[in-house]
Tab-separated table of C-alpha atoms and ligand atoms in Angstrom:
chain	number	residue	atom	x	y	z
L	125	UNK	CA	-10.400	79.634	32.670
L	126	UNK	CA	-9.590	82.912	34.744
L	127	UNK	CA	-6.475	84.512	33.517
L	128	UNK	CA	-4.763	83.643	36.518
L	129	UNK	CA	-6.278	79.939	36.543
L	130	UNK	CA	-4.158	79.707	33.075
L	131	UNK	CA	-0.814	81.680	34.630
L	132	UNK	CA	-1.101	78.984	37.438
L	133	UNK	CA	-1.329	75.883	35.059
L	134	UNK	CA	1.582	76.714	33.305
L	135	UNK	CA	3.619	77.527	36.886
L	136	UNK	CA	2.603	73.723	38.204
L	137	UNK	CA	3.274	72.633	34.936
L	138	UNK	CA	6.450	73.822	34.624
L	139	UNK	CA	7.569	73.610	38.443
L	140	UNK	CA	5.155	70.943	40.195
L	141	UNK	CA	2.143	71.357	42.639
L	142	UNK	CA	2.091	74.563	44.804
L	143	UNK	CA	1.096	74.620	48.524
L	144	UNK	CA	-2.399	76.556	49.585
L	145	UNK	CA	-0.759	79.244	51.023
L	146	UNK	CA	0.934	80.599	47.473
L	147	UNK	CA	-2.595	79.899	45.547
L	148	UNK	CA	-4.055	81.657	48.428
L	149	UNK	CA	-1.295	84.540	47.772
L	150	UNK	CA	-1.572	84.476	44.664
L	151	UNK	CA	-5.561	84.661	43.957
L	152	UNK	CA	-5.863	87.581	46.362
L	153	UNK	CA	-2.919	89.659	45.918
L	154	UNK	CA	-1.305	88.998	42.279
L	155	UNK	CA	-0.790	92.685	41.178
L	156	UNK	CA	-2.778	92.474	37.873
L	157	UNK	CA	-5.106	89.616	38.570
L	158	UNK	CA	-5.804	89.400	42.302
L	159	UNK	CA	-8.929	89.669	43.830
L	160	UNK	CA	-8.223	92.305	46.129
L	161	UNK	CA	-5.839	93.939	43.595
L	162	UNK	CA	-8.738	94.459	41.105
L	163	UNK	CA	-11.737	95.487	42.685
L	164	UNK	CA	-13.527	96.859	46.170
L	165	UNK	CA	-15.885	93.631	47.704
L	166	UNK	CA	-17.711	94.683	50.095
L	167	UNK	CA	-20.864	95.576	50.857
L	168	UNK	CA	-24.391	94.564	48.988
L	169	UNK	CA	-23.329	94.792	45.748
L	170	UNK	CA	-19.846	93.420	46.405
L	171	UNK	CA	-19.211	89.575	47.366
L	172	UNK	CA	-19.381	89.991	51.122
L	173	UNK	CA	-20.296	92.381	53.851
L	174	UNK	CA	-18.326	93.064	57.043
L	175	UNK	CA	-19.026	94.373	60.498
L	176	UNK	CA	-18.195	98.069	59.821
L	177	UNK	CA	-20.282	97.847	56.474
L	178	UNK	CA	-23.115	96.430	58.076
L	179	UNK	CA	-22.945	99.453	61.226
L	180	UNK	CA	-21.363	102.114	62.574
L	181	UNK	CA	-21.760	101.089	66.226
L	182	UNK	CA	-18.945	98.324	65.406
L	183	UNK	CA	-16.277	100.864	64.237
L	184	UNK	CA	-17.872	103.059	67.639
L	185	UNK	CA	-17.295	100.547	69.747
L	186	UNK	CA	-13.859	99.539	69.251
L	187	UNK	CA	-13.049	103.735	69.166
L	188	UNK	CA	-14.438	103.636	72.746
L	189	UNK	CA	-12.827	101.047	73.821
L	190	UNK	CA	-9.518	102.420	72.241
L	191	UNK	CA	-10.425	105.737	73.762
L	192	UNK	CA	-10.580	104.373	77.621
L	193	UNK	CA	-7.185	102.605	76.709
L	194	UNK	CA	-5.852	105.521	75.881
L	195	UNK	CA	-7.210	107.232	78.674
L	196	UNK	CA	-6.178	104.132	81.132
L	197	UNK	CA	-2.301	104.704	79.253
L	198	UNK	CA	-1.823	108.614	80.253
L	199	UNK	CA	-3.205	110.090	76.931
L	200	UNK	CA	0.170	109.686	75.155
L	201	UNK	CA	0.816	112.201	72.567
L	202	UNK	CA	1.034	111.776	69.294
L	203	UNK	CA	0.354	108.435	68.932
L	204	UNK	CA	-0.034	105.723	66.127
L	205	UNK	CA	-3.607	105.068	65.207
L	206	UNK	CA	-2.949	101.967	63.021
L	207	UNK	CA	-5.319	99.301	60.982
L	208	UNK	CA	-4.248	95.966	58.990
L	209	UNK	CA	-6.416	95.375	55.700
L	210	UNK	CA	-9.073	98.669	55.950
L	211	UNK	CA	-10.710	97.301	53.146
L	212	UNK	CA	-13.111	100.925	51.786
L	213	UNK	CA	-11.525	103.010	55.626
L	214	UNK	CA	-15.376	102.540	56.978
L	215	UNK	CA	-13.810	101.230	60.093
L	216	UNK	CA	-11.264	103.613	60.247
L	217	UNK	CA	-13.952	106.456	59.709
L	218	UNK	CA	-15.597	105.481	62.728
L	219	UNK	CA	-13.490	104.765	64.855
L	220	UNK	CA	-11.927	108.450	64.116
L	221	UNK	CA	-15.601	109.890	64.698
L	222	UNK	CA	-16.223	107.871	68.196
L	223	UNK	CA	-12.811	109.393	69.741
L	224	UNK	CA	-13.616	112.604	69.317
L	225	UNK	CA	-15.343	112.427	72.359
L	226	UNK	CA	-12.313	112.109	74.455
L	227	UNK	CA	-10.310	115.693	74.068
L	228	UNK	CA	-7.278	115.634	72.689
L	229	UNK	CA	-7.238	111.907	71.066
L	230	UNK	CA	-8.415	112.315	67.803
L	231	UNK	CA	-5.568	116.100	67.249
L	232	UNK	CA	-3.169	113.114	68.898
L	233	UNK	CA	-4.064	110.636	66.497
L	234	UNK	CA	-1.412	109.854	63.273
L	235	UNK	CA	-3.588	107.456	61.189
L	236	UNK	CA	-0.851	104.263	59.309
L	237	UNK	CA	-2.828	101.630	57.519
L	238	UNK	CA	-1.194	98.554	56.178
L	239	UNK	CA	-3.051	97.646	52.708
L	240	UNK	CA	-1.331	96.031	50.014
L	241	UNK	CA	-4.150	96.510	46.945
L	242	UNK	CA	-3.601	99.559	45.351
L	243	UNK	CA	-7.107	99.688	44.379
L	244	UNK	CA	-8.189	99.356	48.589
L	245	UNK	CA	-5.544	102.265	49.323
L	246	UNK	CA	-7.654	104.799	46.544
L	247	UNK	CA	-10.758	103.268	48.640
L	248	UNK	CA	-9.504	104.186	51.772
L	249	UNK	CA	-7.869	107.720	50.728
L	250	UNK	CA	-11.620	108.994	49.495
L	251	UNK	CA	-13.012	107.300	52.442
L	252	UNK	CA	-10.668	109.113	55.529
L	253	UNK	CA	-9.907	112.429	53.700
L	254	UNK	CA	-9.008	115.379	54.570
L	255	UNK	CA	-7.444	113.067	56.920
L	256	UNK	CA	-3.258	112.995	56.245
L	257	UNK	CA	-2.811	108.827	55.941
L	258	UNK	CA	0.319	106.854	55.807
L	259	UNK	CA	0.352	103.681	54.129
L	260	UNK	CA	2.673	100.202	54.634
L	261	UNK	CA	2.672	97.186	52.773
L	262	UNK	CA	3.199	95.679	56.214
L	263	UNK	CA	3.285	96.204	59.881
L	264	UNK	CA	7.159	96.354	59.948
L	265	UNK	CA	7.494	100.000	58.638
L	266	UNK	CA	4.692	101.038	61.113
L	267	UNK	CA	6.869	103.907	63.418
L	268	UNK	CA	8.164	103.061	66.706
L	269	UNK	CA	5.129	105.035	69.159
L	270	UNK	CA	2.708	103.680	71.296
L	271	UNK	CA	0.447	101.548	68.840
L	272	UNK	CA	-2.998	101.572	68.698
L	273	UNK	CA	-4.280	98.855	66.241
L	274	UNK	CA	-7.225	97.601	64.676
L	275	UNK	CA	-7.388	94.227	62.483
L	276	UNK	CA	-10.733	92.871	61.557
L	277	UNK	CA	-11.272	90.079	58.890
L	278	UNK	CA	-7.629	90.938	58.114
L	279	UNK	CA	-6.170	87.557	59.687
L	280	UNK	CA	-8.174	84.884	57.967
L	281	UNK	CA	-7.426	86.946	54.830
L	282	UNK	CA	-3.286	85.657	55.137
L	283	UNK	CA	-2.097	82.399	53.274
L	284	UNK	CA	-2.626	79.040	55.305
L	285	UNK	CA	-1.026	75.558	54.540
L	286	UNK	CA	-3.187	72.370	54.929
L	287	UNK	CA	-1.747	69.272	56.045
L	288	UNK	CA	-3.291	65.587	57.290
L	289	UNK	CA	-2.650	63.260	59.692
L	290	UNK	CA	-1.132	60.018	58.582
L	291	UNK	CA	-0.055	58.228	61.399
L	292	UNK	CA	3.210	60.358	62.850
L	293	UNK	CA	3.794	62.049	59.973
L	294	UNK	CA	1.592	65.107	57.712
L	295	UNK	CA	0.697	65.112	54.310
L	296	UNK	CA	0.413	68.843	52.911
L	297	UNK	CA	-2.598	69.416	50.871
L	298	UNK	CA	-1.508	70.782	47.379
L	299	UNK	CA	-2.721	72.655	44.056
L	300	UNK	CA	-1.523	70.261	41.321
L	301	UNK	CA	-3.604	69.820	37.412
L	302	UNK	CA	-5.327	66.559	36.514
L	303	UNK	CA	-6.336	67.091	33.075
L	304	UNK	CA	-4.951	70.427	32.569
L	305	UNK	CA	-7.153	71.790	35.319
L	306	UNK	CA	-6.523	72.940	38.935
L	307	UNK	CA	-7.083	70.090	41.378
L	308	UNK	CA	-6.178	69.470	45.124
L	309	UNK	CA	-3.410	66.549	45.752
L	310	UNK	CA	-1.277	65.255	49.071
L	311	UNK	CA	2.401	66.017	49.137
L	312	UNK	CA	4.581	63.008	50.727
L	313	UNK	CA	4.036	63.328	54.356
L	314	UNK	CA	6.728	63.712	56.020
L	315	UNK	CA	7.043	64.214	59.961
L	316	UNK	CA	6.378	68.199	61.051
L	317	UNK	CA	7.874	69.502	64.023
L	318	UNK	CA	5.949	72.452	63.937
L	319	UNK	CA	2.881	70.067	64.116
L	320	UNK	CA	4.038	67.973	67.253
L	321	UNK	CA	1.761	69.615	69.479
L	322	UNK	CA	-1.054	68.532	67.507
L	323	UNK	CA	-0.399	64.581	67.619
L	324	UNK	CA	-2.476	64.755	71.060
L	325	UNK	CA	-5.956	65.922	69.722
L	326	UNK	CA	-6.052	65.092	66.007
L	327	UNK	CA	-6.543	61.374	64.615
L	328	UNK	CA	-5.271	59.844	61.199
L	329	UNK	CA	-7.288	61.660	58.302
L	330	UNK	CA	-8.034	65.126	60.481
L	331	UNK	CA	-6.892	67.838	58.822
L	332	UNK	CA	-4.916	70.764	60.231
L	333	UNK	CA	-4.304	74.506	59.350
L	334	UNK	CA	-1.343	76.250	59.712
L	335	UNK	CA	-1.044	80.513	59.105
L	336	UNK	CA	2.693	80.802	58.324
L	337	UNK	CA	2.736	84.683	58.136
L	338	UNK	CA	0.114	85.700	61.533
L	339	UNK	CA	2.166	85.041	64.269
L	340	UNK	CA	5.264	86.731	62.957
L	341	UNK	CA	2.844	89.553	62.183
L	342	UNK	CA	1.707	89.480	65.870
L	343	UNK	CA	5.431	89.486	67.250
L	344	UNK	CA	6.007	92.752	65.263
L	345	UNK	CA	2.656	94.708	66.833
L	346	UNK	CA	3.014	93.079	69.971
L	347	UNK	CA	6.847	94.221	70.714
L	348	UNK	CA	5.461	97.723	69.706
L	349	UNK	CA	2.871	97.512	72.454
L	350	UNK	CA	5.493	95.837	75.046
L	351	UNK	CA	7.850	98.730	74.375
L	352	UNK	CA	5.832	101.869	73.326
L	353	UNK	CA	2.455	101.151	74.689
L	354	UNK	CA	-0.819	100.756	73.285
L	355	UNK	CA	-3.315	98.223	72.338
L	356	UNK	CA	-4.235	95.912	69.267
L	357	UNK	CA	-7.854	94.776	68.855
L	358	UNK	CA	-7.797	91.319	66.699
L	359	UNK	CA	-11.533	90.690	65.292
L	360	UNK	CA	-12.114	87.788	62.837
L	361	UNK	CA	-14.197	84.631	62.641
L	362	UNK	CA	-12.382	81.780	63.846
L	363	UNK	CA	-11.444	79.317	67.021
L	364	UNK	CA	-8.741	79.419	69.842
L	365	UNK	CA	-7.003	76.128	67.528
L	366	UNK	CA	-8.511	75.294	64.612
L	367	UNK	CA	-9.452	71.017	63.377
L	368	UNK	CA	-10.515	70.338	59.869
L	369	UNK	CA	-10.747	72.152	56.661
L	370	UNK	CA	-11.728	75.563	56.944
L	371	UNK	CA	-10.244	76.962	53.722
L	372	UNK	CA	-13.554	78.711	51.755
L	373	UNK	CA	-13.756	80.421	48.685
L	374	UNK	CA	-16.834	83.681	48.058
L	375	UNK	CA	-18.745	84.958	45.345
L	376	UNK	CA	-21.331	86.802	45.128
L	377	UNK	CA	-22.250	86.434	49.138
L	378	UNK	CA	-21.986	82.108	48.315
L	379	UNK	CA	-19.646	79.791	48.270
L	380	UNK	CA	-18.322	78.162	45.796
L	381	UNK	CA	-15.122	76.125	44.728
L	382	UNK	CA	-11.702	77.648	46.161
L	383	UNK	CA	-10.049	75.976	42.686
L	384	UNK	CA	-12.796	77.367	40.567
L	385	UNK	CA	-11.795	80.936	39.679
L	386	UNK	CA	-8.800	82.173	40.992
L	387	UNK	CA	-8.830	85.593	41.390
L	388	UNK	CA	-12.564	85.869	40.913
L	389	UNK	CA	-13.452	84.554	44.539
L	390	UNK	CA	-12.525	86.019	47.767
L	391	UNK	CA	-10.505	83.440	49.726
L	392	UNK	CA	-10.046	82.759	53.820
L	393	UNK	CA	-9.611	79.984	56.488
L	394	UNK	CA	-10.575	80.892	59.684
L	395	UNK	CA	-8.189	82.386	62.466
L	396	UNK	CA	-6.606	80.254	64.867
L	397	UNK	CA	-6.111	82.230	68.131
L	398	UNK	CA	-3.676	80.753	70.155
L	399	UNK	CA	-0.687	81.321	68.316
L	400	UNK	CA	-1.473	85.002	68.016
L	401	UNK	CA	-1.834	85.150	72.048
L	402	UNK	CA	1.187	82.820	71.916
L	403	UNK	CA	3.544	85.140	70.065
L	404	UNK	CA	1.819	88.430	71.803
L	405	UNK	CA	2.593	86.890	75.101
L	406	UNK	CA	6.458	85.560	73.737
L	407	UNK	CA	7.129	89.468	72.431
L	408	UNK	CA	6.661	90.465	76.358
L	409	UNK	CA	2.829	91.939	75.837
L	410	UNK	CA	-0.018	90.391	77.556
L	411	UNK	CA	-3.147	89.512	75.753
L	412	UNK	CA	-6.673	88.772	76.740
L	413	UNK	CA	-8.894	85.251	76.481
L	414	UNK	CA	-10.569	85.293	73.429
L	415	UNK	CA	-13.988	86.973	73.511
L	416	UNK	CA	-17.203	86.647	71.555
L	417	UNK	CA	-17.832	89.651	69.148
L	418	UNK	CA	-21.044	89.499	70.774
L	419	UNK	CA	-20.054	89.761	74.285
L	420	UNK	CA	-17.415	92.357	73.276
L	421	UNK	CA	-20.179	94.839	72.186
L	422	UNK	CA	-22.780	94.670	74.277
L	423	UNK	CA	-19.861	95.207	76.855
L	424	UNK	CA	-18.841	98.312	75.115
L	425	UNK	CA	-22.423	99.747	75.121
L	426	UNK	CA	-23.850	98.782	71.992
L	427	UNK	CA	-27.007	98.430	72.845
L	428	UNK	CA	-27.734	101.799	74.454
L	429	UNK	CA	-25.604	103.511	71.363
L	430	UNK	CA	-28.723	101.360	69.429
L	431	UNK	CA	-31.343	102.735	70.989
L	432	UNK	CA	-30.173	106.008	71.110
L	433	UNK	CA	-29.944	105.664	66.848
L	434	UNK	CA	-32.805	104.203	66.899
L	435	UNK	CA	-34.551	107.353	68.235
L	436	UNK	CA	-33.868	109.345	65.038
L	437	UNK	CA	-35.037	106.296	62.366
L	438	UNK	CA	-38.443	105.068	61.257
L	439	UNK	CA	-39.970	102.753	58.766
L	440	UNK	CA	-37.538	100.663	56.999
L	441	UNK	CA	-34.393	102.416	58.242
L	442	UNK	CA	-35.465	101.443	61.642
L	443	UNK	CA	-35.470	97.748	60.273
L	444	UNK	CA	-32.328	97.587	58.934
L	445	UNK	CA	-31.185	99.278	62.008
L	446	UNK	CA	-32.491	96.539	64.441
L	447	UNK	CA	-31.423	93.565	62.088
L	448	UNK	CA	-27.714	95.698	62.123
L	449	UNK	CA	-27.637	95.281	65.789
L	450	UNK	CA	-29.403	91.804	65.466
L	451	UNK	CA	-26.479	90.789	62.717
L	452	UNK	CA	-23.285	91.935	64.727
L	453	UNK	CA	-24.163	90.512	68.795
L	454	UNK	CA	-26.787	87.656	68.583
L	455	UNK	CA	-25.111	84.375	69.138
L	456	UNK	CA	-26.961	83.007	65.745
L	457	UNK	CA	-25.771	85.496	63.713
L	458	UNK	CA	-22.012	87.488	63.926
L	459	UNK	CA	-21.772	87.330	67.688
L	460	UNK	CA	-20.360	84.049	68.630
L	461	UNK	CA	-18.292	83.129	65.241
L	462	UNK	CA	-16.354	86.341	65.100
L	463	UNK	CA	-13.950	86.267	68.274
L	464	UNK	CA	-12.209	89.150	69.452
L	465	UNK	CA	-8.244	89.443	71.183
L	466	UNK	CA	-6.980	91.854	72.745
L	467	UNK	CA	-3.174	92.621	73.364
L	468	UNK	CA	-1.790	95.198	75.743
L	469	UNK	CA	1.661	96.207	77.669
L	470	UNK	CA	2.254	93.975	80.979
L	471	UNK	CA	1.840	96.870	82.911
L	472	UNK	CA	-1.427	98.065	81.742
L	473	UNK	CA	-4.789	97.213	82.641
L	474	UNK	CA	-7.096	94.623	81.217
L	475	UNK	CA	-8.740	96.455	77.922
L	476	UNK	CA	-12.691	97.401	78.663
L	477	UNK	CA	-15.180	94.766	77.122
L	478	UNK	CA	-12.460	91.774	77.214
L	479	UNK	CA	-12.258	88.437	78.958
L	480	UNK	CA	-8.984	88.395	81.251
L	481	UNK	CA	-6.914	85.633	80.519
F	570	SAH	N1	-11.134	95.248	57.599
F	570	SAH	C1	-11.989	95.469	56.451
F	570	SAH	C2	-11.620	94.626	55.243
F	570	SAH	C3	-11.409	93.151	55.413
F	570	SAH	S1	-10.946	92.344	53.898
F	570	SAH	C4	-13.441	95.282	56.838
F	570	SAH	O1	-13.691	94.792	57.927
F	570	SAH	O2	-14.315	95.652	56.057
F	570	SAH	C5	-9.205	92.138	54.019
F	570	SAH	C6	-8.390	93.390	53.861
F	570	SAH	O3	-7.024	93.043	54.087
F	570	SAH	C7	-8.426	94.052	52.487
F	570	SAH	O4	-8.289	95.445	52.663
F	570	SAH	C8	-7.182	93.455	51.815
F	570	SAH	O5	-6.729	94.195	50.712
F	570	SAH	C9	-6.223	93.452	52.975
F	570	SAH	N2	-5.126	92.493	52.923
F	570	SAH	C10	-5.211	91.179	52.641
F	570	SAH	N3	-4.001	90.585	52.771
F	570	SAH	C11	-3.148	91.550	53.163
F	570	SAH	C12	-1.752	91.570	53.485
F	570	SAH	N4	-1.007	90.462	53.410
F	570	SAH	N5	-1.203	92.733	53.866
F	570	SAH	C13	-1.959	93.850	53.952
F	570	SAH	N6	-3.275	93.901	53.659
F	570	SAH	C14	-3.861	92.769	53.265
């Protein structure tokens, strides 16, 4: 047993079955035994890779298209250039690197990144310096300026509740013991009004996912944007409403048991879009239909950027440089899971690279 796996059989001993969403909480973020508290991830020797580990033309792209927004917004000066969950800053990094094409944005540019692991934050601080950084344990202390924000893989990362269909009511999926060890139960259901629109397309049995902390976390970026300006870029793997059990535990690039070794895995469900264009739109933003990473970058260019890389590499380099590109856009690969929203003022024009709603 995990440290944690023995701190959380004496809490549901003591107190009774927890939902998903504090296991969830708990496993990732507990300050001493949390899996993002105590260690970096990513990468090939971590337990997962992500789109600005794999290339820099992801972290380009999104700085171009940030760059024509700005551009498209009247170059406002300074401005807030924000990112939820940075993970080792590679993002960040690149994004910084691409805007220095456009005069003026980068010298305009006060970077704020909200990262609760301590151990991340020392990450990211090596990572972006010299750079001066700011850091939030959420977006609610980020300053009141026109917002530019990036979020990728940082969604499916929050707490989610499970609950299933039984009849016209929901039974939440718990963390109770059997036997002294972690195990997955039903609470009573019990009717859900915050479920109601989901009596029309789910059955008895289906399961259903609920993120209780994303679309508050929208409402806060989003009245930014409405009021200052801006643009957020939402990247993660996921669907516009989510059916079934998405909730998946990582080690060592496979999955394995979410209840097996808390702490020790990383843990996400995948991001349900609508309510974060739901409570964009409701703050008085607009947002964009949700677009395939895929379709997203090769809108942005990244296939030129490619082959203009490519130009400068040989041998194996050139390889991993092609099966980069490969990874990130083709439909088979990172393209078509990973969707992409964009949310921007009512009076400002559709972001480059995104479907219009
Ligand atoms: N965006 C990065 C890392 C994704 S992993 C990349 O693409 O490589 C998720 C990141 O979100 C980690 O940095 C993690 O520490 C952070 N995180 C998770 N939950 C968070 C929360 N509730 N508030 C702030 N940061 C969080």
């Amino acid at each position: 047993m995990t440290p944690l796996a023995a701190a959380l059989a004496r809490r549901i001993a003591a107190g009774g079955p927890i939902g998903i969403d504090t296991y969830m909480a708990e496993c990732l973020m507990h300050p001493d035994h949390g899996y993002y508290a105590t260690r970096d991830p990513f990468g090939r020797g971590g337990d997962f890779i992500t789109a600005p580990e794999i290339s820099q033309m992801f972290g380009e792209m999104l700085g171009l298209c940030l760059a024509q927004v700005w551009l498209d917004q009247g170059q406002p000066a300074p401005f807030v250039l924000a990112e939820c969950g940075p993970g080792r800053g590679t993002l960040m990094a690149d994004v910084l690197r691409a805007i220095r094409a456009v005069p003026g944005m980068a010298e305009a540019a006060e970077v704020h990144l909200v990262e609760t692991s301590a151990t991340l934050r020392e990450r990211q601080r090596a990572t972006l310096a010299p750079r001066a950084v700011t850091w939030h344990e959420s977006v609610a202390t980020l300053p009141r300026a026109p917002l530019f924000l990036l979020a990728n893989e940082f969604f499916d990362a929050l707490p989610i509740r499970q609950f299933i269909r039984q009849g016209p009511a929901w039974a939440e999926r718990q963390v109770g013991l059997k036997e002294g060890r972690l195990s997955f139960g039903l609470a009573p259901p019990a009717p859900l009004e915050a479920l109601q629109h989901r009596h029309g397309d789910t059955r008895d049995g289906d399961v259903v996912e609920t993120c209780p902390t994303a679309a508050p976390i929208m409402t806060e970026i989003a009245a930014r944007i409405a009021a200052q300006g801006g643009v957020a870029l939402i990247v993660d793997y996921g669907h516009w409403r989510s059916l079934g059990d998405t909730f998946q535990a990582v080690k060592d690039h496979q999955p394995c048991d979410p209840l097996a070794a808390p702490g020790e895995a990383d843990l996400t469900a995948h991001v349900d879009f609508e309510p974060l264009a739901q409570a964009a739109r409701a703050a008085g933003a607009q947002a964009s239909a949700m677009t395939a990473q895929g379709v997203l970058l090769e809108r942005l260019g990244i296939t030129a950027r490619a082959e203009a890389l490519a130009r400068r590499l040989d041998g194996t380099a050139l390889q991993a440089h092609i099966a980069a590109h490969r990874r990130l856009t083709h439909p088979e690969e990172m393209g078509q899971v990973f969707q992409s929203l964009a949310v921007y003022p009512a009076t400002a024009p559709l972001p480059p690279g995104f479907d219009a709603d």
